[in-house]
Amino acid sequence: MALYQQQELKIYNSISGEKEVFKPINEGAVGMYVCGPTVYSNVHLGNCRTFISFDLVFRYLKHLGYKVRYVRNITDAGHLENDADSGEDRIAKKARLEQIEPMEVVQRYTVDFHNILQKFNNLPPSIEPTATGHIVEQIEIIKEILEKGYAYEANGSVYFDVLKFNESHDYGKLSGRKLEDMIPNTRELTAQSDKKNPQDFALWKKAEPQHIMRWPSPWSDGFPGWHLECTVMSSKYLGEEFDIHGGGMDLKFPHHECEIAQGEAATGKTPVHYWMHANMLTLNGKKMAKSTGNNILPNEIFTGDNPNLEKGFAPTVARFFMLQANYRSILDFSNEAMLASEKGFNRLMDAYHALGNLPTGKTSDFDVAEWRQKCYDAMNDDFNSPILIAQLFEAVKQINIIKEEKSSITAEDLELLKKTMSDFIFEVLGLVDNAEAADNDFGKKLGGTVELLIKLRAEARANKDFATSDKIRDELIELGIQLKDGKDGTTFTID
Ligand code: AMP
Ligand code: ZN
């Protein structure tokens, strides 16, 4: 029996405002789509928080035994300044300022994004499609929406007709907004004279002569609207209806509201069953954002090279800091909070390492099975990582008491404790054992150093400098490292 059959997972669905029992469309399989980054600059720590939040979701679903298809896009076209329907494309603007090709901008920041997420030990998604790779599909879906009468063409651009859609559907159901309350934005109105109504949004935009990122379409040489790419890529890889759609809280409106409208207009089906929104990371009480400069870059955390920080922190400590908050709560970043997280993380790891040589007895004072279920209960309650971490610290307390032989545990319970700690710390929370990582890293360095000495010894022998070659061999033996000369060269073993 798969774990998901034994555990009842509840997910807070942003569209209902309630925690709902999770039931995927296809038993045992989950389709999840998360809005990816717009790759026009380095990801900041706030962006990372959202992707770490969904990495936790991905990891837990996998841990429960679901076969998960996780699609996270790369926005490499169509996302204009100010999230609006006019203005310069963010990528094109960066390309113009740096005097490079837009695709060089995309490449540079996609690589940065991947490197940083890997440092945080995020698992890669199953599919990572790009907007520019799906222009044809975007054109096709625009045709469908036009055919159904929910969009209109104006001067080579195509707009979604929000008022028309709202006659038979509920535009605003995700964000809780009412169409009549959406006060027209006059600044937008003047720039958007092609629109029938200011609430309408672009599905296709005719490119101005200076707009370099452009593709041919039945309406004009232009580019797709930002909201459309996610509708196209989610439905292409997950189906017209799929299980989970996630993104940062700031994407709820208009981005996700528009995705629902596009999906419903094109297919008549409601595309998403569970909407999940991750909350913001703040710095000095304000949202971290690329545009305002109020942000910290992940590399600055690792090196400590930022005026907000006293010192550097390991990526896993930063991850632990973020997982100590619920993904739906706002989290404020500070040096003090990071120091506290580092302390907590080290305490957790020390206890985990102590598990290796705990004394066992005939009886257990610690009900491990019951505690294990509490760990699951925490995660089943809408991925409540801070409660899970509190449970892990409950185990830390017990481990320390057992270590001092003031309490006992059976060998069988100890095995279950070890497995559960390892499952939740590494597999589910995705934390990394720094001691082990250092060991591995150290091992690599040591291996490289011995190889270097083998080379120097071979050179000494070739020069008939036997005093040096023997010295290298003998002193390595004293250090517990044996060299063995064979016909394929010299190998070594370490005691
Ligand atoms: P962007 O590259 O701006 O499209 O953002 C990528 C993702 O990061 C989106 O899901 C945003 O909602 C999310 N995001 C942006 N700023 C923050 C923040 N300060 N805290 C958490 N997530 C954020
Ligand atoms: Zn999106």
XYZ file of C-alpha atoms and ligand atoms in Angstrom:
519
model
C 0.000 0.000 0.000
C 1.379 3.391 -0.967
C 1.941 5.922 1.792
C -0.621 8.291 0.278
C -3.271 5.667 0.933
C -2.406 5.738 4.629
C -2.059 9.482 5.074
C -4.774 12.057 4.467
C -3.211 15.142 2.936
C -5.083 18.425 3.087
C -4.193 21.393 0.918
C -5.257 24.979 1.482
C -6.990 25.832 -1.755
C -6.701 29.583 -2.395
C -9.851 29.558 -4.483
C -12.095 28.194 -1.711
C -10.110 29.628 1.186
C -10.276 26.238 2.881
C -8.111 23.264 3.583
C -9.438 20.496 1.358
C -8.635 16.797 1.285
C -6.322 16.245 -1.653
C -7.677 13.928 -4.317
C -5.760 13.890 -7.575
C -7.594 13.470 -10.875
C -5.758 10.228 -11.585
C -5.197 7.950 -8.620
C -1.527 7.815 -7.668
C -0.423 10.571 -10.036
C -0.176 14.336 -9.558
C 0.175 17.101 -12.124
C 1.622 20.296 -10.696
C 2.387 23.562 -12.458
C 4.329 26.410 -10.853
C 4.997 29.775 -12.478
C 8.730 30.041 -13.022
C 10.986 33.079 -13.090
C 11.241 35.824 -15.662
C 14.894 35.454 -16.491
C 16.025 39.061 -16.883
C 18.116 39.343 -13.709
C 19.596 37.266 -10.892
C 17.054 35.578 -8.661
C 16.828 37.156 -5.227
C 16.172 35.347 -1.974
C 12.437 36.145 -2.158
C 12.079 34.304 -5.471
C 14.000 31.421 -3.945
C 11.565 31.226 -1.040
C 8.657 30.620 -3.397
C 10.548 27.912 -5.282
C 11.684 26.298 -2.021
C 8.055 26.305 -0.822
C 6.993 24.361 -3.911
C 10.039 22.117 -3.692
C 8.710 21.099 -0.276
C 5.336 20.309 -1.851
C 6.990 18.340 -4.680
C 9.174 16.421 -2.236
C 6.334 15.528 0.108
C 4.053 14.364 -2.698
C 6.878 12.172 -3.980
C 7.568 10.926 -0.491
C 3.932 9.885 -0.190
C 4.448 7.706 -3.234
C 2.723 9.836 -5.865
C 4.096 9.898 -9.357
C 4.443 13.640 -9.790
C 4.824 15.549 -13.027
C 6.099 18.939 -11.977
C 6.097 21.586 -14.706
C 7.770 24.917 -14.031
C 8.201 27.327 -16.887
C 10.859 29.840 -17.786
C 9.380 33.176 -18.857
C 11.638 34.362 -21.635
C 9.219 36.601 -23.571
C 5.998 38.522 -23.155
C 6.455 39.733 -19.562
C 6.418 43.510 -19.853
C 7.538 46.128 -17.371
C 5.102 46.748 -14.485
C 3.276 43.496 -15.343
C 1.275 45.647 -17.780
C 0.076 45.260 -21.357
C 2.284 48.050 -22.607
C 5.895 49.013 -22.190
C 9.093 47.226 -22.914
C 9.632 43.482 -22.592
C 11.762 42.935 -19.478
C 14.203 40.677 -21.297
C 14.468 42.938 -24.345
C 15.103 45.937 -22.115
C 17.972 44.203 -20.358
C 19.358 43.126 -23.740
C 19.203 46.718 -24.984
C 20.916 48.071 -21.871
C 23.658 45.467 -21.986
C 23.927 45.501 -25.775
C 23.534 41.750 -26.069
C 20.966 39.429 -27.647
C 17.740 38.794 -25.666
C 18.584 35.079 -25.725
C 21.949 35.841 -24.116
C 20.052 37.490 -21.270
C 17.787 34.439 -21.039
C 20.704 32.017 -21.047
C 22.702 33.912 -18.440
C 19.882 34.187 -15.917
C 18.482 30.722 -16.532
C 21.893 29.298 -15.668
C 22.068 31.504 -12.578
C 18.585 30.374 -11.536
C 19.499 26.699 -11.886
C 22.796 27.102 -10.026
C 21.182 28.883 -7.119
C 18.285 26.456 -6.776
C 20.734 23.573 -6.866
C 22.670 25.158 -3.992
C 19.423 25.213 -2.027
C 19.038 21.524 -2.880
C 15.819 22.031 -4.851
C 14.915 19.110 -7.067
C 14.660 20.000 -10.756
C 11.111 19.977 -12.158
C 10.045 17.193 -14.515
C 9.585 19.615 -17.419
C 10.867 23.171 -17.728
C 9.271 24.666 -20.848
C 9.948 28.155 -22.186
C 7.460 30.706 -23.498
C 9.432 31.226 -26.717
C 9.324 27.475 -27.349
C 5.506 27.559 -27.344
C 4.560 30.490 -29.588
C 2.769 28.191 -32.047
C 0.591 26.723 -29.282
C -0.146 30.207 -27.971
C -1.346 31.320 -31.402
C -3.562 28.225 -31.612
C -5.235 28.880 -28.269
C -5.845 32.541 -29.179
C -7.680 31.304 -32.282
C -9.850 29.083 -30.062
C -10.676 31.913 -27.664
C -11.521 34.181 -30.611
C -13.743 31.473 -32.079
C -15.619 31.116 -28.801
C -16.231 34.859 -28.818
C -14.250 35.770 -25.692
C -11.619 37.844 -27.445
C -11.423 40.512 -30.143
C -8.829 41.834 -32.504
C -7.869 45.485 -32.563
C -5.076 46.953 -34.692
C -3.140 43.699 -34.932
C -3.434 42.943 -31.212
C -5.871 40.494 -29.632
C -7.491 41.193 -26.262
C -9.445 39.004 -23.909
C -12.967 40.379 -23.450
C -13.332 40.305 -19.673
C -16.845 41.781 -19.583
C -18.144 39.284 -22.133
C -16.528 36.431 -20.239
C -17.996 37.619 -16.951
C -21.521 37.416 -18.351
C -21.385 33.640 -18.181
C -18.379 33.049 -15.905
C -16.994 34.475 -12.700
C -13.987 36.692 -13.386
C -12.447 37.428 -9.981
C -13.271 34.169 -8.244
C -9.675 33.440 -7.319
C -8.665 36.884 -6.109
C -12.069 37.644 -4.586
C -12.400 40.784 -6.700
C -15.607 41.941 -8.277
C -15.453 43.279 -11.769
C -17.509 46.344 -10.900
C -15.000 47.222 -8.146
C -12.042 47.141 -10.477
C -11.529 50.838 -10.841
C -10.266 51.741 -14.281
C -6.634 52.686 -14.235
C -6.553 55.924 -16.214
C -2.824 55.741 -16.907
C -3.360 52.335 -18.448
C -6.430 53.489 -20.350
C -4.595 56.120 -22.349
C -1.808 53.716 -23.240
C -4.337 51.010 -24.096
C -6.700 52.801 -26.418
C -7.179 49.598 -28.432
C -8.952 47.937 -25.520
C -12.738 47.989 -25.237
C -12.411 48.016 -21.459
C -9.450 48.645 -19.185
C -9.919 45.220 -17.528
C -9.288 43.444 -20.830
C -5.860 41.929 -21.158
C -3.629 41.139 -24.103
C -3.468 37.674 -25.624
C -1.370 38.927 -28.539
C 0.376 42.242 -28.914
C 1.416 43.791 -32.183
C 5.099 44.679 -31.877
C 6.147 48.305 -32.162
C 8.909 48.773 -34.744
C 11.587 48.899 -32.013
C 10.325 45.743 -30.280
C 12.891 43.098 -31.171
C 11.257 39.974 -29.731
C 8.587 39.288 -32.374
C 6.950 36.400 -34.178
C 4.561 36.197 -37.137
C 0.886 35.494 -36.416
C -2.448 35.794 -38.282
C -2.937 39.221 -36.643
C 0.483 40.871 -36.786
C 4.163 40.424 -36.185
C 4.117 40.515 -32.434
C 4.369 38.564 -29.226
C 2.046 36.680 -26.850
C 0.628 38.118 -23.638
C 2.309 37.101 -20.408
C -0.665 35.240 -18.897
C -1.140 33.065 -21.937
C 2.125 31.143 -21.738
C 1.174 29.498 -18.455
C -2.238 28.441 -19.773
C -0.588 26.906 -22.825
C 2.299 25.167 -21.110
C 0.228 23.800 -18.235
C -2.468 22.393 -20.515
C 0.039 21.019 -23.003
C 1.935 18.981 -20.409
C -0.693 18.359 -17.730
C -3.999 18.437 -19.577
C -6.886 20.915 -19.747
C -7.656 20.055 -16.140
C -4.882 19.308 -13.693
C -4.311 19.013 -9.962
C -2.139 21.773 -8.511
C -1.160 25.227 -9.720
C 1.233 27.280 -7.629
C 3.034 30.569 -7.598
C 3.849 33.512 -5.365
C 0.978 35.358 -3.700
C 1.640 38.401 -5.881
C 0.682 36.391 -8.978
C -2.876 35.703 -7.823
C -4.143 38.799 -9.584
C -4.096 39.431 -12.439
C -1.856 36.581 -13.646
C -3.679 33.559 -12.224
C -7.127 35.108 -12.522
C -6.399 35.574 -16.235
C -5.138 32.007 -16.539
C -8.456 30.707 -15.219
C -10.378 32.946 -17.631
C -8.276 31.841 -20.631
C -8.585 28.170 -19.747
C -12.331 28.337 -19.187
C -12.868 30.402 -22.337
C -10.842 28.046 -24.518
C -11.974 24.661 -23.185
C -15.088 25.246 -21.090
C -13.314 23.456 -18.253
C -11.906 24.842 -15.030
C -8.210 24.198 -15.474
C -6.979 23.892 -11.880
C -8.306 21.868 -8.951
C -6.046 23.217 -6.178
C -4.554 26.703 -6.271
C -1.598 27.218 -3.952
C 0.000 30.569 -3.188
C 3.287 30.987 -1.368
C 3.771 34.064 0.734
C 6.438 36.719 0.449
C 9.854 37.066 1.968
C 10.372 40.564 3.299
C 13.456 42.535 4.210
C 13.102 45.273 6.807
C 9.366 44.654 6.692
C 9.056 45.301 2.940
C 8.617 42.796 0.128
C 11.880 41.730 -1.453
C 11.726 42.774 -5.077
C 14.058 43.137 -7.998
C 12.563 46.438 -9.059
C 12.943 48.305 -5.737
C 16.413 47.068 -4.876
C 15.097 45.895 -1.477
C 16.528 42.429 -1.777
C 19.377 40.097 -0.918
C 20.997 37.831 -3.451
C 21.552 34.219 -2.413
C 25.296 34.502 -3.012
C 25.448 37.374 -0.548
C 23.957 35.055 2.081
C 26.557 32.400 1.358
C 29.479 34.848 1.551
C 28.041 37.275 4.124
C 28.834 40.125 1.746
C 25.794 42.305 2.465
C 25.301 45.181 4.933
C 22.346 43.315 6.492
C 24.584 40.390 7.464
C 27.294 39.821 10.039
C 28.593 36.665 8.387
C 27.897 34.100 5.691
C 25.518 31.148 6.056
C 25.403 27.741 4.376
C 22.618 27.387 1.778
C 21.011 24.641 3.839
C 20.795 26.990 6.852
C 18.988 29.565 4.678
C 16.652 26.800 3.509
C 16.058 25.718 7.104
C 15.306 29.344 8.032
C 12.626 29.504 5.333
C 11.095 26.139 6.230
C 10.762 27.235 9.848
C 7.900 29.435 8.647
C 4.675 28.207 7.103
C 4.686 28.773 3.350
C 1.495 30.839 3.655
C 2.953 33.266 6.214
C 5.006 36.329 5.483
C 8.587 35.818 6.602
C 10.973 38.629 7.437
C 14.643 38.108 6.799
C 17.214 39.273 9.339
C 20.710 38.490 10.516
C 19.366 37.562 13.975
C 16.811 35.143 12.556
C 19.527 33.515 10.450
C 21.816 33.149 13.480
C 18.976 31.500 15.414
C 18.268 29.157 12.494
C 21.913 28.202 12.258
C 21.959 27.311 15.946
C 18.767 25.278 15.596
C 19.999 23.518 12.487
C 23.275 22.540 14.190
C 21.383 21.207 17.208
C 19.200 19.111 14.896
C 22.235 17.757 13.062
C 24.149 16.991 16.284
C 21.199 14.933 17.504
C 20.938 13.212 14.136
C 24.632 12.288 14.275
C 24.221 11.048 17.855
C 21.655 8.505 16.600
C 24.560 6.428 15.256
C 25.697 5.349 18.727
C 22.745 5.567 21.044
C 22.526 2.834 23.679
C 19.526 0.568 23.293
C 17.544 -1.143 26.014
C 14.700 -3.621 26.501
C 11.952 -1.015 26.587
C 11.245 2.365 25.010
C 10.220 5.422 26.995
C 9.686 7.296 23.735
C 6.701 6.226 21.631
C 8.401 6.506 18.265
C 5.460 5.287 16.176
C 3.168 7.883 17.683
C 5.757 10.635 17.183
C 6.302 9.529 13.580
C 2.591 9.917 12.857
C 2.719 13.424 14.353
C 5.401 14.271 11.792
C 3.062 13.086 9.037
C 0.131 14.929 10.608
C 2.128 18.156 10.406
C 2.874 17.694 6.716
C -0.632 16.419 5.978
C -1.943 19.677 7.382
C -1.152 21.742 4.282
C 2.614 21.088 4.367
C 3.084 22.648 7.790
C 6.877 22.535 7.944
C 7.287 24.611 11.155
C 5.146 22.083 13.046
C 7.119 19.248 11.505
C 10.350 20.934 12.627
C 8.911 21.327 16.137
C 8.270 17.562 16.104
C 11.845 16.928 14.972
C 13.029 18.970 17.955
C 10.834 16.855 20.196
C 12.884 13.892 18.959
C 16.102 15.872 19.541
C 15.076 16.280 23.166
C 14.418 12.543 23.490
C 17.684 11.628 21.750
C 19.647 13.799 24.164
C 17.961 12.192 27.178
C 18.651 8.691 25.818
C 22.262 9.697 25.127
C 22.694 10.553 28.799
C 21.142 7.185 29.614
C 18.319 8.822 31.553
C 15.806 7.108 29.320
C 15.861 4.104 26.995
C 14.859 2.960 23.537
C 14.640 -0.479 21.947
C 16.795 -1.347 18.954
C 13.683 -1.633 16.822
C 12.396 1.807 17.832
C 15.834 3.282 17.302
C 15.785 2.025 13.707
C 12.372 3.593 13.137
C 13.558 6.833 14.736
C 16.623 6.948 12.476
C 14.608 6.253 9.362
C 11.943 8.817 10.208
C 14.499 11.502 11.069
C 16.351 10.837 7.840
C 13.155 10.742 5.748
C 11.880 14.052 7.045
C 15.159 15.963 7.395
C 16.703 15.011 4.065
C 14.020 13.668 1.764
C 11.063 15.865 2.704
C 12.639 19.081 3.993
C 15.558 18.712 1.571
C 18.151 19.785 4.132
C 21.766 18.800 3.651
C 24.054 17.274 6.247
C 26.906 19.760 6.240
C 29.238 17.401 8.075
C 28.721 14.759 5.431
C 29.046 17.294 2.636
C 32.297 18.538 4.180
C 33.487 14.940 4.414
C 32.745 14.340 0.786
C 34.334 17.568 -0.199
C 37.312 16.824 2.003
C 37.553 13.340 0.557
C 37.687 14.775 -2.930
C 40.437 17.204 -1.963
C 42.432 14.497 -0.246
C 42.129 12.210 -3.264
C 43.311 15.006 -5.544
C 46.281 15.718 -3.265
C 47.392 12.066 -3.219
C 47.124 11.927 -7.022
C 49.360 14.972 -7.187
C 51.947 13.304 -4.914
C 51.822 10.161 -7.085
C 52.611 12.314 -10.106
C 55.510 14.071 -8.346
C 56.869 10.667 -7.245
C 56.728 9.373 -10.802
C 58.612 12.466 -11.998
C 61.229 12.011 -9.273
C 61.733 8.390 -10.318
C 62.009 9.356 -13.953
C 64.757 11.789 -12.897
C 66.360 8.995 -10.868
C 65.746 11.067 -7.732
C 64.993 7.978 -5.627
C 65.527 9.795 -2.347
C 62.500 11.996 -3.081
C 60.331 9.218 -4.509
C 60.974 6.995 -1.480
C 60.340 9.874 0.876
C 56.924 10.466 -0.673
C 55.996 6.783 -0.436
C 57.281 6.321 3.142
C 55.738 9.458 4.560
C 52.394 8.607 2.980
C 52.581 5.164 4.634
C 53.087 6.903 7.948
C 49.874 8.842 7.287
C 48.039 5.592 6.577
C 48.069 5.950 2.791
C 49.483 3.007 0.820
C 50.718 3.368 -2.748
C 50.571 0.326 -5.000
C 52.488 0.228 -8.270
C 50.731 -1.792 -10.956
C 51.054 -2.140 -14.694
C 48.398 0.538 -15.242
C 50.109 3.030 -12.966
C 50.013 3.703 -9.258
C 46.872 3.410 -7.145
C 46.365 4.103 -3.465
C 44.375 2.952 -0.482
C 43.634 4.900 2.684
C 43.356 3.063 6.029
P 9.394 36.753 -11.156
O 10.690 36.282 -11.712
O 9.400 38.187 -10.738
O 8.239 36.439 -12.094
O 9.121 35.946 -9.814
C 9.283 34.567 -9.703
C 8.525 34.045 -8.510
O 9.010 34.624 -7.298
C 7.022 34.355 -8.546
O 6.293 33.210 -8.156
C 6.863 35.463 -7.531
O 5.596 35.437 -6.944
C 7.919 35.097 -6.522
N 8.375 36.229 -5.693
C 8.724 37.484 -6.093
N 9.086 38.247 -5.035
C 8.977 37.456 -3.933
C 9.207 37.645 -2.523
N 9.645 38.794 -2.026
N 8.990 36.589 -1.701
C 8.556 35.404 -2.184
N 8.321 35.163 -3.483
C 8.526 36.170 -4.358
Zn 2.422 31.884 -14.703
